[in-house]
Coordinates of C-alpha atoms and ligand atoms in Angstrom, one line a residue:
X25 CA 121.4 -3.3 48.6
X26 CA 122.9 0.3 49.8
X27 CA 124.8 -0.1 52.6
X28 CA 125.5 2.5 54.7
X29 CA 128.8 5.1 54.6
X30 CA 131.1 4.0 57.3
X31 CA 132.7 7.5 57.2
X32 CA 129.4 9.1 57.9
X33 CA 128.6 6.8 61.1
X34 CA 131.8 8.0 62.4
X35 CA 131.0 11.4 61.9
X36 CA 127.9 11.1 63.8
X37 CA 129.4 9.9 66.7
X38 CA 131.4 13.2 66.9
X39 CA 128.8 15.6 66.6
X40 CA 128.0 17.5 69.6
X41 CA 124.7 16.6 71.5
X42 CA 121.8 18.2 70.2
X43 CA 119.8 21.3 71.3
X44 CA 116.6 20.8 73.7
X45 CA 114.4 22.7 71.3
X46 CA 114.7 22.8 67.4
X47 CA 114.8 26.5 66.1
X48 CA 112.4 27.6 63.9
X49 CA 113.0 26.0 60.2
X50 CA 115.1 23.2 62.3
X51 CA 114.2 19.5 62.2
X52 CA 111.9 18.1 64.8
X53 CA 111.2 14.5 64.1
X54 CA 111.1 12.1 61.4
X55 CA 112.8 8.5 61.0
X56 CA 116.0 8.2 62.6
X57 CA 115.7 11.5 64.1
X58 CA 117.2 11.6 67.4
X59 CA 117.4 15.1 68.2
X60 CA 114.9 17.5 69.8
X61 CA 111.1 17.2 69.1
X62 CA 109.7 20.5 70.5
X63 CA 110.1 23.9 68.7
X64 CA 111.3 27.2 69.5
X65 CA 108.6 29.5 70.8
X66 CA 106.7 30.7 67.6
X67 CA 107.1 27.7 65.7
X68 CA 105.3 24.3 65.3
X69 CA 106.4 21.2 64.5
X70 CA 105.2 20.3 61.1
X71 CA 104.8 16.7 59.5
X72 CA 106.4 16.7 56.2
X73 CA 107.1 13.2 55.3
X74 CA 108.1 10.0 57.4
X75 CA 111.8 11.2 57.2
X76 CA 111.2 14.9 58.0
X77 CA 109.4 17.2 60.5
X78 CA 110.4 20.7 60.9
X79 CA 109.5 23.9 62.7
X80 CA 107.7 26.2 60.7
X81 CA 106.6 29.8 62.0
X82 CA 103.0 29.5 63.7
X83 CA 101.2 28.5 66.7
X84 CA 98.8 25.3 67.1
X85 CA 98.9 21.6 67.6
X86 CA 102.0 19.9 66.5
X87 CA 101.4 17.6 63.3
X88 CA 104.8 15.4 63.7
X89 CA 103.9 12.0 64.3
X90 CA 105.9 10.3 67.5
X91 CA 109.1 9.4 66.5
X92 CA 109.0 6.2 68.2
X93 CA 106.3 5.3 65.6
X94 CA 108.4 5.0 62.8
X95 CA 112.1 5.0 64.1
X96 CA 112.1 1.2 64.5
X97 CA 111.8 0.7 60.6
X98 CA 115.3 -0.3 60.5
X99 CA 118.5 -0.1 61.8
X100 CA 120.1 1.6 58.7
X101 CA 117.4 4.2 58.6
X102 CA 118.2 5.0 62.2
X103 CA 121.7 5.6 61.7
X104 CA 121.9 7.5 58.2
X105 CA 119.8 10.2 59.1
X106 CA 121.7 11.2 62.3
X107 CA 124.8 11.8 60.5
X108 CA 124.3 15.5 59.7
X109 CA 121.6 17.9 60.4
X110 CA 120.0 18.1 56.9
X111 CA 119.7 21.5 55.4
X112 CA 116.2 22.8 55.4
X113 CA 114.2 22.3 52.4
X114 CA 112.0 25.4 52.1
X115 CA 111.4 27.8 49.0
X116 CA 111.5 27.0 45.4
X117 CA 114.8 27.3 43.3
X118 CA 114.3 30.2 40.9
X119 CA 116.6 31.4 38.0
X120 CA 118.1 35.2 37.8
X121 CA 120.0 35.7 34.9
X122 CA 122.6 33.0 34.2
X123 CA 122.6 32.0 38.1
X124 CA 120.0 29.8 40.2
X125 CA 118.7 31.3 43.3
X126 CA 116.8 30.1 46.6
X127 CA 115.6 32.1 49.0
X128 CA 117.4 35.3 47.4
X129 CA 120.8 33.9 47.6
X130 CA 122.6 31.9 44.6
X131 CA 122.0 28.5 44.5
X132 CA 125.0 26.1 43.4
X133 CA 124.0 23.7 41.3
X134 CA 126.2 20.9 41.9
X135 CA 125.9 17.0 42.1
X136 CA 125.0 13.8 40.4
X137 CA 122.7 11.7 38.3
X138 CA 121.1 8.9 40.1
X139 CA 118.3 7.8 37.9
X140 CA 118.2 4.6 39.7
X141 CA 116.8 5.7 43.2
X142 CA 112.7 5.4 42.4
X143 CA 113.4 2.3 40.1
X144 CA 114.3 -1.1 41.0
X145 CA 113.5 -1.8 45.0
X146 CA 114.9 0.5 47.0
X147 CA 113.9 0.8 50.2
X148 CA 113.5 4.1 51.8
X149 CA 116.4 3.7 54.1
X150 CA 118.7 3.0 51.1
X151 CA 117.1 5.9 49.2
X152 CA 118.0 7.8 52.1
X153 CA 121.6 6.6 52.5
X154 CA 122.0 7.0 48.8
X155 CA 121.3 11.1 49.1
X156 CA 123.3 10.9 52.4
X157 CA 126.1 10.2 50.6
X158 CA 126.0 12.5 48.0
X159 CA 125.1 15.0 50.5
X160 CA 128.3 14.1 52.4
X161 CA 130.2 15.1 48.9
X162 CA 128.5 18.5 49.0
X163 CA 126.1 17.8 46.4
X164 CA 123.1 20.0 46.4
X165 CA 121.3 18.5 43.4
X166 CA 120.5 15.3 42.1
X167 CA 119.0 14.2 38.8
X168 CA 116.4 11.2 38.6
X169 CA 114.1 9.2 36.6
X170 CA 110.2 10.0 37.2
X171 CA 109.1 7.4 34.9
X172 CA 109.1 3.5 34.0
X173 CA 106.4 2.6 31.2
X174 CA 105.7 -1.2 30.9
X175 CA 103.4 -3.3 29.6
X176 CA 103.5 -6.4 31.8
X177 CA 103.7 -5.9 35.7
X178 CA 107.8 -6.2 36.2
X179 CA 107.0 -6.8 40.2
X180 CA 109.1 -4.1 41.0
X181 CA 108.9 -0.3 40.8
X182 CA 106.9 1.1 37.5
X183 CA 105.1 4.2 36.7
X184 CA 102.8 3.4 34.0
X185 CA 101.4 0.2 32.5
X186 CA 99.6 -0.2 29.2
X187 CA 96.8 -2.6 27.8
X188 CA 96.9 -1.8 24.4
X189 CA 96.6 2.1 23.9
X190 CA 95.2 2.6 27.1
X191 CA 97.8 3.5 29.8
X192 CA 97.2 3.2 33.9
X193 CA 99.4 5.6 35.7
X194 CA 100.5 3.5 38.9
X195 CA 99.9 5.6 42.0
X196 CA 100.2 2.6 44.2
X197 CA 103.1 1.5 46.8
X198 CA 105.4 0.8 43.7
X199 CA 104.4 3.4 41.9
X200 CA 104.0 7.2 42.8
X201 CA 103.9 6.3 46.3
X202 CA 107.4 5.0 45.6
X203 CA 108.3 8.0 44.2
X204 CA 107.2 10.1 47.2
X205 CA 109.6 7.9 49.0
X206 CA 112.2 9.2 46.6
X207 CA 111.3 12.6 47.6
X208 CA 111.2 12.5 51.1
X209 CA 114.5 10.5 51.1
X210 CA 116.1 13.7 49.0
X211 CA 114.4 16.2 51.3
X212 CA 115.7 14.7 54.6
X213 CA 119.2 14.9 52.9
X214 CA 118.8 18.6 51.9
X215 CA 119.2 17.4 47.8
X216 CA 117.1 18.7 45.3
X217 CA 115.6 16.6 42.4
X218 CA 115.7 17.1 38.5
X219 CA 112.8 14.9 37.7
X220 CA 113.1 13.7 34.1
X221 CA 109.7 12.7 32.9
X222 CA 110.3 10.1 30.0
X223 CA 113.1 8.9 27.8
X224 CA 114.3 9.0 24.1
X225 CA 115.9 5.8 24.5
X226 CA 114.2 2.4 25.6
X227 CA 115.7 1.9 28.9
X228 CA 112.7 2.3 31.5
X229 CA 110.1 2.2 28.3
X230 CA 110.1 5.7 27.5
X231 CA 108.9 7.6 24.4
X232 CA 108.8 4.5 22.0
X233 CA 106.3 2.9 24.4
X234 CA 103.7 5.6 23.9
X235 CA 104.3 5.4 20.1
X236 CA 103.9 1.4 19.8
X237 CA 100.9 1.3 22.0
X238 CA 99.2 4.1 20.4
X239 CA 100.0 4.0 16.8
X240 CA 101.2 0.2 16.7
X241 CA 105.0 -1.0 16.3
X242 CA 107.5 0.1 13.5
X243 CA 106.6 3.7 13.8
X244 CA 109.0 6.5 13.1
X245 CA 110.5 7.4 16.5
X246 CA 109.6 11.0 16.0
X247 CA 105.8 10.8 16.4
X248 CA 106.3 10.7 19.8
X249 CA 106.9 14.3 19.1
X250 CA 104.4 15.0 16.6
X251 CA 101.5 12.7 16.9
X252 CA 98.6 14.6 18.7
X253 CA 97.5 11.3 20.6
X254 CA 100.8 10.6 21.7
X255 CA 101.2 14.0 22.8
X256 CA 98.2 13.8 24.5
X257 CA 98.9 10.9 26.3
X258 CA 102.3 12.2 27.4
X259 CA 100.7 15.1 28.7
X260 CA 98.1 13.2 30.8
X261 CA 101.2 11.4 32.5
X262 CA 102.8 14.4 33.1
X263 CA 99.8 16.3 34.4
X264 CA 99.3 13.4 37.1
X265 CA 102.9 13.2 38.1
X266 CA 103.5 17.0 38.0
X267 CA 100.2 17.8 40.2
X268 CA 101.2 15.4 43.0
X269 CA 104.3 17.6 43.8
X270 CA 103.1 21.3 43.0
X271 CA 103.7 22.4 46.5
X272 CA 107.2 20.2 47.0
X273 CA 110.3 22.4 47.0
X274 CA 112.4 19.4 47.1
X275 CA 111.9 19.3 43.2
X276 CA 114.0 21.9 41.5
X277 CA 112.7 21.3 37.9
X278 CA 110.5 18.8 35.8
X279 CA 112.6 17.6 32.8
X280 CA 110.6 16.7 29.3
X281 CA 112.8 14.3 28.3
X282 CA 116.1 12.6 28.7
X283 CA 118.1 13.4 25.1
X284 CA 115.7 13.8 22.7
X285 CA 116.0 12.9 19.0
X286 CA 114.6 12.5 15.7
X287 CA 115.8 8.3 16.4
X288 CA 115.6 6.4 19.0
X289 CA 117.4 3.1 20.2
X290 CA 116.0 0.9 17.5
X291 CA 113.4 3.0 15.8
X292 CA 114.5 5.3 13.0
X293 CA 113.5 9.1 12.0
X294 CA 110.7 9.8 9.9
X295 CA 111.8 12.0 6.9
X296 CA 109.9 15.1 8.1
X297 CA 111.7 15.2 11.5
X298 CA 114.0 18.4 11.9
X299 CA 115.2 20.4 14.9
X300 CA 112.0 22.1 14.5
X301 CA 109.7 18.9 15.4
X302 CA 111.6 18.6 18.9
X303 CA 111.7 22.7 19.6
X304 CA 107.9 23.0 18.8
X305 CA 107.0 19.7 21.0
X306 CA 109.4 21.4 23.9
X307 CA 107.5 24.8 23.7
X308 CA 104.3 22.9 23.9
X309 CA 105.1 20.8 26.6
X310 CA 106.8 23.3 28.7
X311 CA 103.9 25.6 28.3
X312 CA 101.7 22.7 29.4
X313 CA 103.6 22.6 33.0
X314 CA 104.0 26.1 33.2
X315 CA 100.3 26.3 32.7
X316 CA 99.6 23.6 35.9
X317 CA 102.5 24.3 37.9
X318 CA 104.2 27.9 38.4
X319 CA 106.2 26.9 41.4
X320 CA 108.6 24.6 39.7
X321 CA 111.7 25.3 37.0
X322 CA 111.3 23.3 33.6
X323 CA 114.3 22.3 31.5
X324 CA 114.5 19.9 28.3
X325 CA 117.3 17.4 29.2
X326 CA 118.7 17.4 25.7
X327 CA 122.2 16.7 24.7
X328 CA 123.3 20.2 23.7
X329 CA 123.6 19.4 20.1
X330 CA 124.1 22.7 17.7
X331 CA 122.3 23.7 14.5
X332 CA 125.0 25.4 12.5
X333 CA 124.6 23.2 9.4
X334 CA 128.0 24.0 7.8
X335 CA 129.8 23.0 10.7
X336 CA 132.5 20.2 10.1
X337 CA 131.6 18.3 13.3
X338 CA 128.3 16.7 13.5
X339 CA 127.1 17.4 16.8
X340 CA 127.4 21.1 15.6
X341 CA 125.1 20.7 12.7
X342 CA 121.4 19.7 13.9
X343 CA 121.4 16.6 12.1
X344 CA 120.2 15.1 15.2
X345 CA 117.0 17.1 15.3
X346 CA 118.5 19.1 17.9
X347 CA 118.9 23.0 18.5
X348 CA 120.1 23.4 21.8
X349 CA 120.0 27.2 21.2
X350 CA 116.4 27.1 20.1
X351 CA 115.3 24.7 22.7
X352 CA 116.9 27.3 25.8
X353 CA 115.5 30.3 24.0
X354 CA 111.9 29.2 24.5
X355 CA 110.2 31.0 27.0
X356 CA 108.9 28.3 29.1
X357 CA 112.3 26.6 29.3
X358 CA 114.2 28.1 32.2
X359 CA 117.7 26.9 32.1
X360 CA 119.6 25.0 29.1
X361 CA 121.1 21.5 29.6
X362 CA 123.9 19.6 27.6
X363 CA 125.9 16.4 27.9
X364 CA 129.2 15.4 27.2
X365 CA 130.4 11.8 26.0
X366 CA 133.5 12.2 23.6
X367 CA 133.7 8.7 23.3
X368 CA 130.3 7.9 22.6
X369 CA 130.4 10.7 20.1
X370 CA 133.4 9.8 18.2
X371 CA 135.3 12.6 19.7
X372 CA 138.4 10.4 20.6
X373 CA 141.3 12.5 18.9
X374 CA 141.5 14.8 21.6
X375 CA 139.0 13.9 23.9
X376 CA 140.0 16.5 26.6
X377 CA 140.0 19.2 24.2
X378 CA 136.9 18.6 22.6
X379 CA 135.3 18.5 26.3
X380 CA 137.0 22.3 26.7
X381 CA 135.4 23.5 23.6
X382 CA 132.2 21.9 24.2
X383 CA 131.8 23.5 27.8
X384 CA 133.4 26.8 26.3
X385 CA 130.8 26.7 23.5
X386 CA 128.0 26.2 25.4
X387 CA 129.1 28.7 28.2
X388 CA 129.3 31.7 25.8
X389 CA 126.7 30.8 22.9
X390 CA 124.0 29.5 25.2
X391 CA 124.3 30.7 28.4
X392 CA 125.9 34.4 28.0
X393 CA 124.0 34.6 25.0
X394 CA 120.7 33.9 26.0
X395 CA 121.3 35.0 29.8
X396 CA 120.0 31.8 31.2
X397 CA 121.9 29.1 33.6
X398 CA 123.1 26.6 31.4
X399 CA 124.3 23.2 33.2
X400 CA 126.5 20.3 32.3
X401 CA 123.8 17.9 32.9
X402 CA 125.8 14.4 32.1
X403 CA 128.9 13.6 31.5
X404 CA 131.2 11.1 31.9
X405 CA 134.4 8.7 30.6
X406 CA 135.2 4.9 31.5
X407 CA 138.4 4.5 33.3
X408 CA 139.5 2.1 29.8
X409 CA 138.8 5.0 27.7
X410 CA 140.6 7.5 29.9
X411 CA 141.8 8.1 33.6
X412 CA 138.6 9.5 35.0
X413 CA 140.3 11.9 37.3
X414 CA 142.6 13.4 34.5
X415 CA 139.5 14.3 32.3
X416 CA 137.1 15.5 35.1
X417 CA 139.8 17.7 36.7
X418 CA 140.4 19.4 33.3
X419 CA 136.4 19.6 32.8
X420 CA 135.6 20.6 36.3
X421 CA 138.4 23.3 36.1
X422 CA 136.8 24.7 32.6
X423 CA 133.3 24.7 34.3
X424 CA 134.6 27.0 37.1
X425 CA 137.1 29.1 34.8
X426 CA 134.5 29.5 32.1
X427 CA 131.8 30.6 34.6
X428 CA 129.3 28.0 33.5
X429 CA 126.4 27.6 36.1
X430 CA 126.6 24.3 37.3
X431 CA 127.1 20.3 36.5
X432 CA 126.0 17.0 37.4
X433 CA 128.2 14.1 36.7
X434 CA 127.1 10.5 35.4
X435 CA 126.8 9.2 38.0
X436 CA 127.6 9.0 41.7
X437 CA 126.8 5.9 43.3
X438 CA 126.2 4.7 46.8
X439 CA 128.1 1.6 48.0
X440 CA 126.9 -1.4 46.3
X441 CA 124.2 -0.3 43.8
X442 CA 125.6 -2.6 41.5
X443 CA 122.6 -3.2 39.3
X444 CA 123.0 0.5 38.3
X445 CA 126.7 0.7 37.6
X446 CA 127.3 1.0 34.1
X447 CA 130.9 1.4 34.2
X448 CA 130.5 5.3 34.6
X449 CA 129.5 5.1 38.5
X450 CA 132.1 6.7 41.0
X451 CA 132.0 5.3 44.7
X452 CA 132.6 7.1 48.0
X453 CA 136.1 6.5 49.0
X454 CA 137.5 6.6 45.8
X455 CA 139.8 9.3 44.1
X456 CA 137.5 10.4 41.9
X457 CA 134.7 10.7 44.4
X458 CA 137.3 13.2 46.3
X459 CA 137.5 15.1 43.2
X460 CA 133.8 15.6 43.1
X461 CA 134.0 16.6 46.8
X462 CA 136.4 19.3 46.2
X463 CA 134.6 20.3 43.0
X464 CA 131.3 20.9 44.5
X465 CA 133.4 23.0 47.5
X466 CA 135.0 25.3 45.0
X467 CA 131.9 25.6 42.9
X468 CA 130.2 26.8 45.7
X469 CA 133.4 29.0 46.6
X470 CA 133.1 30.8 43.2
X471 CA 129.5 31.4 43.9
X472 CA 129.9 32.9 47.3
Ligands
NAG1 C1 105.4 14.1 6.6 O1 104.5 15.1 6.8 C2 103.6 15.2 5.5 C3 102.8 16.7 5.8 O2 102.5 16.6 7.1 C4 102.5 14.2 5.6 O3 101.7 14.1 4.6 C5 103.4 12.7 5.8 O4 102.7 11.8 5.9 C6 104.6 13.0 6.6 N1 105.6 11.8 6.5 C7 105.4 11.0 7.3 C8 106.8 9.7 6.9 O5 105.3 10.8 8.8
NAG2 C1 133.8 26.5 20.3 O1 134.9 27.0 21.0 C2 136.3 27.0 20.8 C3 136.9 27.2 21.8 O2 136.8 28.5 22.2 C4 136.1 28.2 19.3 O3 137.3 28.0 18.8 C5 135.3 27.5 18.3 O4 135.2 28.6 17.5 C6 133.7 27.5 19.2 N1 132.6 26.9 18.2 C7 131.7 27.6 17.6 C8 131.1 27.0 16.7 O5 131.5 28.8 18.1

């Protein structure tokens, strides 16, 4: 479904011919790789995944599979990965004050949401093509879904299936092995992933499936955050997923849940749910992940609502059960997140100005106050609400001017991922995509 970006093909044809030997940390094999398969003295070609073998320091037997065994997978795969030598994915992204760092240098977190890559039926070549488009725009980071809760086998990718109260994690070809392909495709294109492990909403199952299956139908939504049996089941899923990628630098962060709130899509909040309910849960879950994985960052994935009870704007009063300052304060939460949808959030009088304030407020009241990185993790308008170029130009300028750590647009598509286009998707070749590309360059320049 994802077609190759013609621009990248054209670019590939203009690249100089490759070196006879790959340097240390250079690529030396993988699907579509037509460059050298031998490594500079002192390094050995090491198999990373089907898309990527790399020259790593050391001596010994090469572990790269012969390119010929994998290069015939499809013509799309072979053309999509030769366009640019991908940046090498080594080292884990860390934080230092309000910045992200990688191998001692500032890491510019900029890019897109691409929740769909590990869902649906995308082939490894299509996954790689999507990340290649993003890399072509200068993106460093993609946020994607590492979950899909089902009660009957949908015949396409899913990650956990429930039989009554008993969940079974799908480790097969359309389960975690499929996610292995997502990771490999990102890595082959030098893109790092923020992986969200469940959803507050019932898209792709999410938290209500845990509650419904374990406690029965028509329960309060927030039992996901407070019921011990439900928490144990979610921890089991998280542990399996996280342990599979403990040593994988392509994972930038594990994220606890997309957009936690006391209420769900159709399920309601119990009278007991407060901001403390979700904050306590986030403390417990983030500490749990840190106890099994000391390599990766952990974030919450909340929308960034504030908890100032007398503020006239409901986004600032804690009413949804979210206290962004309290969540970001948690020791085992490495960076803050916030989202921004002026029209979905009834901020229609002055949507651009609301965005200006929302970005400034998170920069000052969270990022600077807590001295942690904060990212505008999702934002968007649809064209019928407001011109996207106008809105995104304004808000991208705010990010740069205010000094916000980074941002991810909702959402950059590759060509023809129609099933995932919710009206917000921006495609290569459009003026919005050009803006995204210019912004990635500007943010990197700010951080240089
Ligand atoms: C609210 O909390 C109290 C005290 O823990 C508990 O007894 C009660 O059942 C809870 N109410 C709901 C609706 O869960
Ligand atoms: C949010 O930012 C605006 C603009 O800087 C400012 O006027 C407002 O007081 C801030 N809100 C809070 C709660 O600090």
